[in-house]
Coordinates of C-alpha atoms in Angstrom, one line a residue:
M1 CA 101.6 35.3 -347.3
T2 CA 98.1 34.9 -345.8
P3 CA 96.4 31.5 -345.6
E4 CA 94.1 32.5 -348.4
E5 CA 97.0 33.5 -350.6
L6 CA 98.7 30.1 -349.9
A7 CA 95.5 28.3 -350.7
S8 CA 95.3 30.0 -354.1
V9 CA 98.9 29.2 -354.8
I10 CA 98.3 25.6 -354.1
A11 CA 95.3 25.6 -356.4
S12 CA 97.3 27.3 -359.1
C13 CA 100.1 24.7 -358.8
L14 CA 97.5 21.9 -358.9
R15 CA 96.0 23.3 -362.1
D16 CA 99.5 23.6 -363.7
A17 CA 100.2 19.9 -362.8
V18 CA 96.9 18.8 -364.3
V19 CA 97.5 20.8 -367.5
A20 CA 101.0 19.3 -367.7
G21 CA 99.6 15.8 -367.4
E22 CA 101.4 15.2 -364.1
I23 CA 98.1 14.6 -362.3
T24 CA 95.3 12.9 -364.2
L25 CA 92.4 15.1 -363.1
A26 CA 89.9 17.1 -365.1
V27 CA 90.7 20.8 -365.1
E28 CA 87.2 21.7 -364.1
A29 CA 87.6 19.5 -361.0
V30 CA 90.4 21.7 -359.7
P31 CA 89.1 24.0 -356.9
D32 CA 89.8 27.7 -357.0
A33 CA 91.4 27.4 -353.6
V34 CA 92.1 24.6 -351.2
R35 CA 91.9 24.3 -347.5
V36 CA 95.0 24.8 -345.4
E37 CA 95.4 24.3 -341.7
R38 CA 98.0 24.8 -339.1
P39 CA 99.8 21.5 -338.2
K40 CA 99.3 20.4 -334.6
N41 CA 103.1 19.9 -334.4
R42 CA 104.9 23.1 -335.5
D43 CA 107.9 20.9 -336.5
H44 CA 105.8 19.8 -339.4
G45 CA 105.8 23.2 -341.1
D46 CA 103.7 26.3 -341.2
W47 CA 100.7 24.9 -343.0
S48 CA 99.3 21.6 -344.2
T49 CA 96.7 20.5 -346.7
N50 CA 95.0 17.2 -347.4
V51 CA 93.9 18.1 -350.9
A52 CA 95.7 15.1 -352.3
L53 CA 93.6 12.8 -350.2
Q54 CA 90.5 14.6 -351.3
L55 CA 91.1 14.5 -355.0
A56 CA 93.2 11.4 -355.6
K57 CA 90.2 9.1 -356.1
K58 CA 88.8 11.4 -358.8
A59 CA 92.2 11.4 -360.4
G60 CA 92.5 7.6 -360.2
Q61 CA 95.8 8.0 -358.5
N62 CA 97.4 6.8 -355.3
P63 CA 97.0 9.7 -352.8
R64 CA 100.7 9.8 -352.0
D65 CA 101.7 9.8 -355.7
F66 CA 99.2 12.6 -356.2
A67 CA 100.8 14.5 -353.3
L68 CA 104.3 14.0 -354.6
A69 CA 103.4 15.4 -358.0
L70 CA 101.8 18.5 -356.4
A71 CA 104.7 18.9 -354.0
A72 CA 107.2 19.1 -356.8
R73 CA 105.3 22.0 -358.3
L74 CA 104.6 23.7 -355.0
S75 CA 108.2 23.6 -353.9
N76 CA 109.1 26.0 -356.6
A77 CA 106.4 28.5 -355.8
T78 CA 107.5 32.0 -354.7
G79 CA 107.5 32.2 -350.9
V80 CA 107.6 28.5 -350.2
A81 CA 110.7 27.2 -348.6
K82 CA 109.9 23.5 -348.3
V83 CA 107.2 20.9 -348.9
D84 CA 107.1 17.5 -347.3
V85 CA 104.7 14.7 -348.1
A86 CA 103.7 12.9 -344.9
G87 CA 101.7 9.7 -344.3
P88 CA 99.2 8.7 -346.9
G89 CA 99.4 12.1 -348.7
F90 CA 99.4 15.1 -346.5
L91 CA 101.4 18.1 -347.7
N92 CA 103.3 20.0 -345.0
I93 CA 104.4 23.4 -346.2
T94 CA 107.1 25.7 -344.8
L95 CA 107.2 29.3 -346.0
D96 CA 110.3 31.3 -346.2
A97 CA 110.8 33.9 -343.5
A98 CA 110.0 36.8 -345.8
S99 CA 106.7 35.2 -347.1
A100 CA 105.7 34.3 -343.5
G101 CA 106.5 37.8 -342.2
E102 CA 104.5 39.5 -345.0
L103 CA 101.4 38.4 -343.0
A104 CA 102.1 41.2 -340.5
R105 CA 101.8 43.9 -343.1
A106 CA 98.7 42.2 -344.6
I107 CA 97.0 42.3 -341.2
V108 CA 97.8 45.9 -340.5
T109 CA 96.7 46.9 -344.0
A110 CA 93.4 45.0 -343.7
G111 CA 92.7 46.5 -340.3
H112 CA 89.2 45.7 -339.0
A113 CA 88.5 43.6 -342.1
F114 CA 91.2 41.0 -341.4
G115 CA 89.7 37.6 -340.7
R116 CA 86.3 38.5 -342.1
G117 CA 84.9 36.3 -344.9
D118 CA 82.0 35.7 -347.2
A119 CA 81.0 32.1 -346.4
L120 CA 77.5 33.3 -345.4
A121 CA 77.2 36.1 -347.9
G122 CA 73.6 36.3 -349.2
H123 CA 72.1 34.6 -346.2
K124 CA 69.6 36.5 -344.1
V125 CA 69.7 35.2 -340.5
N126 CA 67.1 35.9 -337.9
L127 CA 68.8 35.4 -334.5
E128 CA 66.3 35.3 -331.5
F129 CA 67.9 35.4 -328.1
V130 CA 67.1 36.5 -324.5
S131 CA 63.4 36.9 -325.0
A132 CA 62.9 37.1 -321.2
N133 CA 59.3 37.6 -320.1
P134 CA 58.6 41.2 -319.1
T135 CA 57.8 40.1 -315.6
G136 CA 61.1 40.7 -313.9
P137 CA 64.8 41.6 -314.4
I138 CA 67.0 39.5 -316.6
H139 CA 68.2 36.5 -314.7
L140 CA 71.6 34.9 -315.2
G141 CA 70.4 32.5 -317.9
G142 CA 69.1 35.5 -319.9
T143 CA 72.4 37.3 -319.2
R144 CA 74.2 34.3 -320.8
W145 CA 72.0 34.4 -323.9
A146 CA 72.6 38.1 -324.2
A147 CA 76.4 37.8 -324.1
V148 CA 76.5 34.7 -326.4
G149 CA 73.7 35.8 -328.7
D150 CA 75.2 39.2 -329.4
A151 CA 78.7 37.6 -329.9
L152 CA 77.2 35.0 -332.3
A153 CA 75.5 37.8 -334.3
R154 CA 78.8 39.6 -334.7
V155 CA 80.6 36.4 -335.7
L156 CA 77.9 35.6 -338.3
E157 CA 78.1 39.1 -339.7
A158 CA 81.9 38.7 -339.9
A159 CA 81.2 35.6 -342.1
G160 CA 79.1 37.8 -344.5
A161 CA 75.6 37.1 -343.2
S162 CA 72.9 39.8 -342.8
V163 CA 71.7 39.3 -339.2
T164 CA 68.6 40.5 -337.6
R165 CA 68.7 40.5 -333.8
E166 CA 65.2 39.8 -332.5
Y167 CA 63.6 39.8 -329.1
Y168 CA 60.3 37.9 -328.7
F169 CA 58.2 40.0 -326.3
N170 CA 55.9 37.6 -324.5
D171 CA 53.0 39.9 -323.6
H172 CA 50.3 37.3 -324.0
G173 CA 49.4 34.7 -321.4
A174 CA 48.9 33.9 -317.7
Q175 CA 52.3 35.1 -316.5
I176 CA 51.4 38.6 -317.5
D177 CA 48.1 38.4 -315.5
R178 CA 50.1 37.1 -312.5
F179 CA 52.5 40.0 -312.9
A180 CA 49.6 42.6 -313.0
Q181 CA 48.1 40.9 -309.9
S182 CA 51.4 41.1 -308.1
L183 CA 51.8 44.8 -308.8
M184 CA 48.3 45.5 -307.6
A185 CA 48.8 43.5 -304.4
A186 CA 52.1 45.4 -303.8
A187 CA 50.3 48.7 -304.3
K188 CA 47.7 47.6 -301.7
G189 CA 50.4 46.5 -299.3
E190 CA 49.2 42.9 -299.6
E191 CA 51.1 39.6 -300.1
A192 CA 51.8 38.6 -303.7
P193 CA 49.3 36.0 -305.0
E194 CA 50.3 32.4 -305.3
D195 CA 52.7 31.9 -308.2
G196 CA 53.0 35.7 -308.3
Y197 CA 56.1 37.8 -308.4
A198 CA 58.0 39.4 -305.5
G199 CA 61.0 41.5 -304.9
G200 CA 62.0 45.2 -304.6
Y201 CA 61.4 45.8 -308.3
I202 CA 57.7 44.8 -307.9
S203 CA 57.2 47.5 -305.2
D204 CA 59.1 50.0 -307.3
I205 CA 57.0 49.5 -310.4
A206 CA 53.7 49.4 -308.4
A207 CA 54.6 52.7 -306.8
A208 CA 55.4 54.2 -310.3
V209 CA 52.1 53.1 -311.7
V210 CA 50.3 54.7 -308.7
A211 CA 52.2 57.9 -309.3
Q212 CA 51.0 57.9 -312.9
E213 CA 47.5 56.9 -312.0
P214 CA 46.8 58.2 -308.5
D215 CA 43.2 56.9 -308.4
V216 CA 44.0 53.4 -309.7
L217 CA 43.2 51.6 -306.5
Q218 CA 39.8 53.3 -306.3
R219 CA 38.8 51.8 -309.6
P220 CA 37.1 48.3 -310.0
D221 CA 39.6 45.5 -309.7
D222 CA 39.3 44.4 -313.3
E223 CA 40.0 48.0 -314.5
A224 CA 42.8 48.5 -312.0
Q225 CA 44.5 45.2 -313.0
E226 CA 44.4 46.2 -316.6
I227 CA 46.1 49.5 -315.8
F228 CA 48.8 47.7 -313.7
R229 CA 49.2 45.2 -316.6
S230 CA 49.6 47.8 -319.4
R231 CA 51.7 50.3 -317.5
G232 CA 53.6 47.8 -315.5
V233 CA 54.6 45.7 -318.5
S234 CA 55.7 48.8 -320.3
M235 CA 57.9 49.9 -317.4
M236 CA 59.4 46.5 -316.8
F237 CA 60.2 46.1 -320.5
G238 CA 61.7 49.5 -320.5
Q239 CA 64.0 48.5 -317.6
I240 CA 64.9 45.2 -319.5
K241 CA 65.8 47.1 -322.7
Q242 CA 67.9 49.6 -320.7
S243 CA 69.7 46.7 -318.9
L244 CA 70.5 45.1 -322.2
H245 CA 71.7 48.4 -323.7
N246 CA 74.0 48.9 -320.7
F247 CA 75.3 45.4 -321.3
G248 CA 76.1 46.3 -324.9
V249 CA 73.2 44.5 -326.5
D250 CA 70.6 46.1 -328.7
F251 CA 68.0 44.5 -330.8
D252 CA 66.8 45.3 -334.3
V253 CA 63.3 43.9 -333.8
Y254 CA 61.1 43.6 -330.6
F255 CA 58.4 41.3 -331.7
H256 CA 55.2 41.3 -329.6
E257 CA 53.5 37.9 -329.2
N258 CA 50.1 39.6 -329.3
E259 CA 50.8 40.5 -332.9
L260 CA 50.5 36.9 -333.9
H261 CA 47.0 36.6 -332.5
E262 CA 45.8 40.0 -333.6
S263 CA 47.2 40.1 -337.1
G264 CA 45.7 36.8 -338.3
A265 CA 49.2 35.2 -338.4
V266 CA 48.0 32.1 -336.6
E267 CA 45.2 31.5 -339.1
R268 CA 47.6 32.1 -342.0
A269 CA 50.1 29.6 -340.6
I270 CA 47.3 27.0 -340.1
A271 CA 46.1 27.6 -343.7
K272 CA 49.6 27.2 -345.1
L273 CA 50.2 23.9 -343.3
S274 CA 46.7 22.7 -344.2
E275 CA 47.5 23.3 -347.9
R276 CA 50.5 21.1 -347.4
G277 CA 48.3 18.4 -346.0
H278 CA 49.8 18.4 -342.5
M279 CA 46.9 19.6 -340.4
E280 CA 44.2 17.2 -339.0
E281 CA 41.0 17.7 -337.1
R282 CA 40.7 15.1 -334.3
D283 CA 38.7 14.9 -331.0
G284 CA 37.3 18.4 -331.7
A285 CA 40.8 19.9 -331.9
L286 CA 43.2 20.8 -334.7
W287 CA 46.5 19.0 -334.8
L288 CA 49.8 19.4 -336.7
K289 CA 51.0 15.9 -337.7
T290 CA 54.5 16.4 -336.4
S291 CA 55.0 12.7 -335.7
Q292 CA 55.4 12.4 -339.5
F293 CA 58.6 14.4 -339.2
G294 CA 60.3 12.8 -336.2
D295 CA 58.4 14.2 -333.3
D296 CA 57.2 11.7 -330.7
K297 CA 53.6 12.7 -331.1
D298 CA 51.3 15.1 -333.0
R299 CA 50.8 18.5 -331.5
V300 CA 47.6 20.4 -330.8
V301 CA 47.4 23.8 -332.5
V302 CA 43.8 24.8 -331.7
K303 CA 42.3 23.2 -328.6
S304 CA 38.8 21.7 -328.5
D305 CA 37.4 24.8 -326.8
G306 CA 38.5 26.8 -329.8
N307 CA 41.4 28.6 -328.1
A308 CA 44.9 28.5 -329.7
A309 CA 47.4 26.3 -328.1
Y310 CA 50.9 27.7 -327.3
F311 CA 52.3 25.8 -330.3
A312 CA 50.0 27.9 -332.6
G313 CA 52.2 30.9 -331.8
D314 CA 55.3 28.9 -332.7
I315 CA 54.1 27.9 -336.1
A316 CA 52.9 31.5 -336.8
Y317 CA 56.1 33.1 -335.6
Y318 CA 58.3 30.8 -337.8
L319 CA 56.2 31.6 -340.9
D320 CA 56.3 35.3 -340.1
K321 CA 60.1 35.2 -340.0
K322 CA 60.2 33.3 -343.3
E323 CA 57.9 35.8 -344.9
R324 CA 60.2 38.6 -343.8
G325 CA 62.9 37.0 -346.0
H326 CA 65.0 35.1 -343.4
D327 CA 66.4 31.8 -344.8
I328 CA 68.1 30.8 -341.5
E329 CA 66.3 31.1 -338.2
I330 CA 68.4 30.6 -335.0
L331 CA 66.9 30.4 -331.6
I332 CA 68.9 30.4 -328.3
L333 CA 66.9 28.7 -325.6
G334 CA 67.4 27.7 -322.0
A335 CA 68.2 24.2 -320.7
D336 CA 64.5 23.6 -319.8
H337 CA 63.6 23.6 -323.6
H338 CA 65.3 20.3 -324.6
G339 CA 61.9 18.8 -325.1
Y340 CA 60.9 21.6 -327.3
V341 CA 63.4 20.9 -330.1
A342 CA 61.8 17.8 -331.8
R343 CA 58.4 19.5 -332.4
M344 CA 60.0 22.7 -333.7
M345 CA 62.2 20.7 -336.1
A346 CA 59.1 18.7 -337.2
M347 CA 57.3 22.0 -337.8
C348 CA 60.2 23.3 -339.9
A349 CA 60.0 20.1 -342.0
A350 CA 56.2 20.4 -342.4
Y351 CA 56.8 23.8 -344.0
G352 CA 59.1 22.1 -346.5
D353 CA 62.3 23.5 -345.0
T354 CA 65.4 21.7 -343.8
P355 CA 65.8 21.2 -340.0
W356 CA 69.2 22.3 -338.6
Q357 CA 69.7 24.4 -341.8
N358 CA 66.7 26.7 -342.1
L359 CA 66.0 26.3 -338.4
V360 CA 68.7 26.0 -335.8
I361 CA 68.0 25.7 -332.0
L362 CA 70.9 26.2 -329.6
I363 CA 70.3 25.0 -326.0
G364 CA 72.3 26.8 -323.3
Q365 CA 73.1 25.5 -319.8
M366 CA 73.1 27.1 -316.4
V367 CA 75.3 29.8 -315.0
N368 CA 76.3 29.9 -311.4
L369 CA 78.1 32.7 -309.5
V370 CA 80.7 32.0 -306.9
K371 CA 82.1 34.4 -304.3
D372 CA 84.4 33.5 -301.5
G373 CA 84.1 29.9 -302.6
Q374 CA 80.3 29.9 -302.1
P375 CA 77.4 30.0 -304.5
V376 CA 75.7 33.4 -304.8
R377 CA 72.0 32.7 -304.9
M378 CA 70.0 35.8 -303.9
S379 CA 69.5 39.1 -305.7
K380 CA 69.0 42.4 -303.8
R381 CA 66.8 43.6 -306.6
A382 CA 64.7 40.6 -307.4
G383 CA 64.6 38.9 -304.1
T384 CA 65.1 35.6 -305.9
G385 CA 67.8 34.4 -308.3
V386 CA 70.8 36.6 -309.3
V387 CA 70.1 39.0 -312.2
M388 CA 72.1 40.8 -314.9
E389 CA 72.7 43.9 -312.8
D390 CA 74.1 41.9 -309.9
L391 CA 76.8 40.4 -312.2
V392 CA 77.6 43.7 -313.9
E393 CA 77.8 45.6 -310.6
A394 CA 80.2 43.0 -309.3
V395 CA 82.7 42.7 -312.2
G396 CA 81.8 45.2 -315.0
V397 CA 80.4 44.7 -318.4
D398 CA 83.6 43.5 -320.1
A399 CA 84.4 40.8 -317.6
A400 CA 80.8 39.7 -317.4
R401 CA 80.5 39.3 -321.2
Y402 CA 83.9 37.7 -321.7
S403 CA 83.7 35.3 -318.8
I404 CA 80.3 34.0 -320.3
A405 CA 81.3 34.0 -324.0
R406 CA 84.5 32.0 -323.5
Y407 CA 82.5 28.9 -322.7
S408 CA 80.6 26.6 -325.0
M409 CA 76.8 27.2 -324.6
D410 CA 76.1 23.6 -323.8
S411 CA 78.3 23.6 -320.7
N412 CA 77.4 24.5 -317.2
I413 CA 79.7 27.3 -315.9
D414 CA 80.7 28.7 -312.6
I415 CA 81.8 32.3 -312.7
D416 CA 84.2 33.2 -309.9
L417 CA 83.5 36.8 -309.0
D418 CA 86.7 37.1 -306.9
L419 CA 88.8 36.0 -309.9
L420 CA 87.2 38.4 -312.4
V421 CA 88.2 41.5 -310.4
Q422 CA 91.8 40.5 -310.2
R423 CA 94.4 42.2 -312.3
S424 CA 96.3 39.0 -312.9
N425 CA 97.1 36.5 -315.6
D426 CA 94.6 34.1 -313.9
N427 CA 91.8 36.4 -315.0
P428 CA 91.2 35.6 -318.7
V429 CA 89.6 38.9 -319.7
F430 CA 92.4 40.9 -318.0
Y431 CA 95.0 38.6 -319.6
V432 CA 93.7 39.3 -323.1
Q433 CA 92.9 43.0 -322.6
Y434 CA 96.4 43.5 -321.0
A435 CA 98.0 42.0 -324.1
H436 CA 96.2 44.6 -326.2
A437 CA 97.1 47.4 -323.9
R438 CA 100.7 46.2 -324.0
T439 CA 100.8 46.3 -327.8
C440 CA 99.6 49.9 -327.6
N441 CA 102.2 50.8 -325.0
V442 CA 105.0 49.2 -327.1
A443 CA 103.8 51.3 -330.1
R444 CA 103.8 54.5 -328.1
L445 CA 107.2 54.0 -326.6
A446 CA 108.7 52.9 -330.0
A447 CA 107.4 56.1 -331.6
G448 CA 109.2 58.0 -328.9
D449 CA 112.4 56.2 -329.8
G450 CA 112.1 57.0 -333.5
V451 CA 110.8 53.6 -334.6
H452 CA 108.2 54.1 -337.3
R453 CA 106.6 51.4 -339.5
E454 CA 106.6 53.5 -342.6
D455 CA 110.4 53.8 -342.6
G456 CA 111.0 50.1 -343.4
F457 CA 109.7 46.6 -343.5
A458 CA 112.0 43.6 -343.9
P459 CA 109.9 40.5 -343.1
Q460 CA 112.8 38.1 -343.8
L461 CA 114.3 39.3 -340.5
L462 CA 111.5 37.8 -338.4
T463 CA 113.4 34.5 -337.7
H464 CA 113.1 34.2 -334.0
E465 CA 111.2 31.1 -332.9
T466 CA 108.7 33.3 -330.9
E467 CA 108.1 35.4 -334.1
S468 CA 107.4 32.3 -336.1
A469 CA 104.9 31.1 -333.4
L470 CA 103.3 34.5 -333.3
L471 CA 102.9 34.8 -337.0
A472 CA 101.5 31.2 -337.1
I473 CA 98.7 32.0 -334.7
L474 CA 97.9 35.3 -336.3
G475 CA 97.5 33.5 -339.6
D476 CA 95.1 31.1 -338.0
Y477 CA 92.6 33.8 -337.1
P478 CA 90.5 33.7 -340.3
R479 CA 90.1 29.9 -339.9
V480 CA 89.0 30.2 -336.3
L481 CA 86.5 32.9 -337.1
A482 CA 85.1 30.9 -340.1
Q483 CA 84.8 27.8 -337.9
A484 CA 83.1 29.8 -335.1
A485 CA 80.5 31.0 -337.6
A486 CA 79.9 27.6 -339.2
L487 CA 79.5 25.9 -335.8
R488 CA 77.7 28.8 -334.2
E489 CA 80.3 28.7 -331.4
P490 CA 81.6 32.2 -330.5
H491 CA 83.6 30.8 -327.6
R492 CA 86.2 29.7 -330.1
V493 CA 87.1 33.3 -330.7
A494 CA 87.7 33.9 -326.9
R495 CA 89.9 30.8 -326.5
Y496 CA 91.9 31.8 -329.6
L497 CA 92.5 35.3 -328.1
E498 CA 93.8 33.7 -325.0
D499 CA 96.3 31.6 -327.0
L500 CA 97.2 34.7 -329.0
A501 CA 97.8 36.7 -325.9
A502 CA 100.1 33.9 -324.5
K503 CA 102.1 33.9 -327.8
Y504 CA 102.4 37.7 -327.7
H505 CA 103.5 37.9 -324.1
K506 CA 106.2 35.2 -324.8
W507 CA 107.4 37.2 -327.9
Y508 CA 107.5 40.4 -325.9
D509 CA 109.8 38.8 -323.3
E510 CA 112.1 37.5 -326.0
C511 CA 112.2 40.2 -328.7
R512 CA 112.8 43.9 -328.6
V513 CA 110.9 46.5 -330.7
R514 CA 112.6 49.4 -329.1
P515 CA 116.3 49.9 -329.5
A516 CA 118.3 48.7 -326.5
L517 CA 120.2 51.0 -324.3
T518 CA 123.9 50.5 -323.5
D519 CA 125.4 52.8 -320.9
G520 CA 122.5 55.1 -321.5
V521 CA 123.1 55.2 -325.3
A522 CA 120.4 53.8 -327.5
E523 CA 121.4 51.5 -330.4
E524 CA 120.7 52.5 -333.9
V525 CA 117.1 52.0 -335.1
T526 CA 117.2 49.3 -337.8
D527 CA 114.7 47.5 -340.1
L528 CA 114.4 44.8 -337.5
H529 CA 113.0 47.2 -335.0
R530 CA 110.6 48.6 -337.6
T531 CA 109.5 45.1 -338.8
R532 CA 108.9 44.0 -335.3
L533 CA 106.7 47.0 -334.8
W534 CA 104.6 45.8 -337.8
L535 CA 104.3 42.4 -336.0
N536 CA 103.4 44.2 -332.7
D537 CA 100.7 46.2 -334.5
A538 CA 99.4 43.2 -336.4
T539 CA 98.9 41.5 -333.0
R540 CA 97.1 44.6 -331.7
Q541 CA 94.7 44.6 -334.7
V542 CA 93.8 40.9 -334.3
L543 CA 93.3 41.2 -330.6
A544 CA 91.0 44.3 -331.2
N545 CA 89.1 42.5 -333.9
G546 CA 88.5 39.4 -331.8
L547 CA 87.5 41.4 -328.7
D548 CA 85.1 43.4 -330.8
L549 CA 83.3 40.2 -331.9
L550 CA 82.7 39.3 -328.3
G551 CA 81.4 42.8 -327.5
V552 CA 84.4 43.5 -325.2
S553 CA 86.5 46.7 -325.2
A554 CA 90.1 46.7 -326.3
P555 CA 91.7 49.2 -323.8
E556 CA 94.9 51.0 -324.8
Q557 CA 95.9 51.3 -321.1
L558 CA 95.1 49.2 -318.0

């Protein structure tokens, strides 16, 4: 029995109790399904629900009396072995072995779809992440947003949302001018300008531009700088896209900042907010009255000299996404953007939307690399901070993505490069991938011994305590996935996989799938062996599903 099936059974029993007059609740107040959770203490049963505490007030009953009436019905339900009422009205439910074991077949049958839900069905989510300026390789912060952002997109899609992965291509502003000036200086063999860019990649791109335009340095400086800007930005962004693709991250939309200023989007946004009465001309400038919506002060949109302020691009970009049909916009930003949140939420409210529902901003913290116990601070490529390629070169894509995605975004993390190349249980990505590889190996060897799932399934035989524990955590996967989507926390999937791997390795040590050998003679293959193979393969499926959500491979051999 899956958690969803049990939830429906509880709702059905509740409805029957209402119709019979055992619970004084309106029939229309009975939910189609109720929430069930794993008890923290496994001695308290397989599942628990607090539905009695939730509905007792509506019924005008004491919660415990409500729970006792429901428990009497539920105890007689098919697949339920025992129901206990605890505390003020919690119901602790123990399934019989056959019903609990049926979960293994349900998982294998569902395959890739197991755990996926529809809580976000009908929602169009625009998820913007990375958005590194095209002036250099992706640094570690951008690497973190790439791993977490792509994992979050996969988790939201698993919850039923339609997700657009978007990269905001910042090709408008002073940093692009400094980038072009740095390329031109490198081509001339000069030092980079103050606040310019340095590193091997600048020399490489400058040389590539000169190869394409051999006479560029003979042209007037303004003309030459424009050539270095247009060609250099294109080359740099091409490298960024390739780095992301090699990291397993591809975007649906690459939005150019210039479009906002060239398409009239800024003027359209100003007009929209003016219609709503939230724009004000003051001191020769145009202001959005964000202080009315919780910001600490109003924000300039058009400066007194007539030029658009940076915030003008923000209000135009938000509206553009809305007009493309997205009802949820999520931005993943670096730690230096904390002060940015209030004005963005005020802007959201000024449009008539709901902050933290229609607009969600996730702030990530720093990533540090450690090798030989010491921080790694320098990149061979960039000549500055460590970049994506440095991390991937050191540990590989899988270890890089997993080691980042397993942490909450709002925590600083230290990544131990020495640990991530170890083939040991201390290495979390190896530990989880090894569990998947082990399930594949068990299935291969079992097939060689004549153990085939299709020849039998007897879930009532899965009575060993490690089997109960493994089934319990397998059944919890849909809840974990739903919670990860609701809270926008993909790290919950990684931590779940580590717990699942631990339960599987323990079960592997205690229970045999393959028939045992006695004096070189194999015991007879029984339904217990076949049923354990179902459980093994169910574990393989959930491990593969979870790793896929993190953008990490599920190897069949290690």
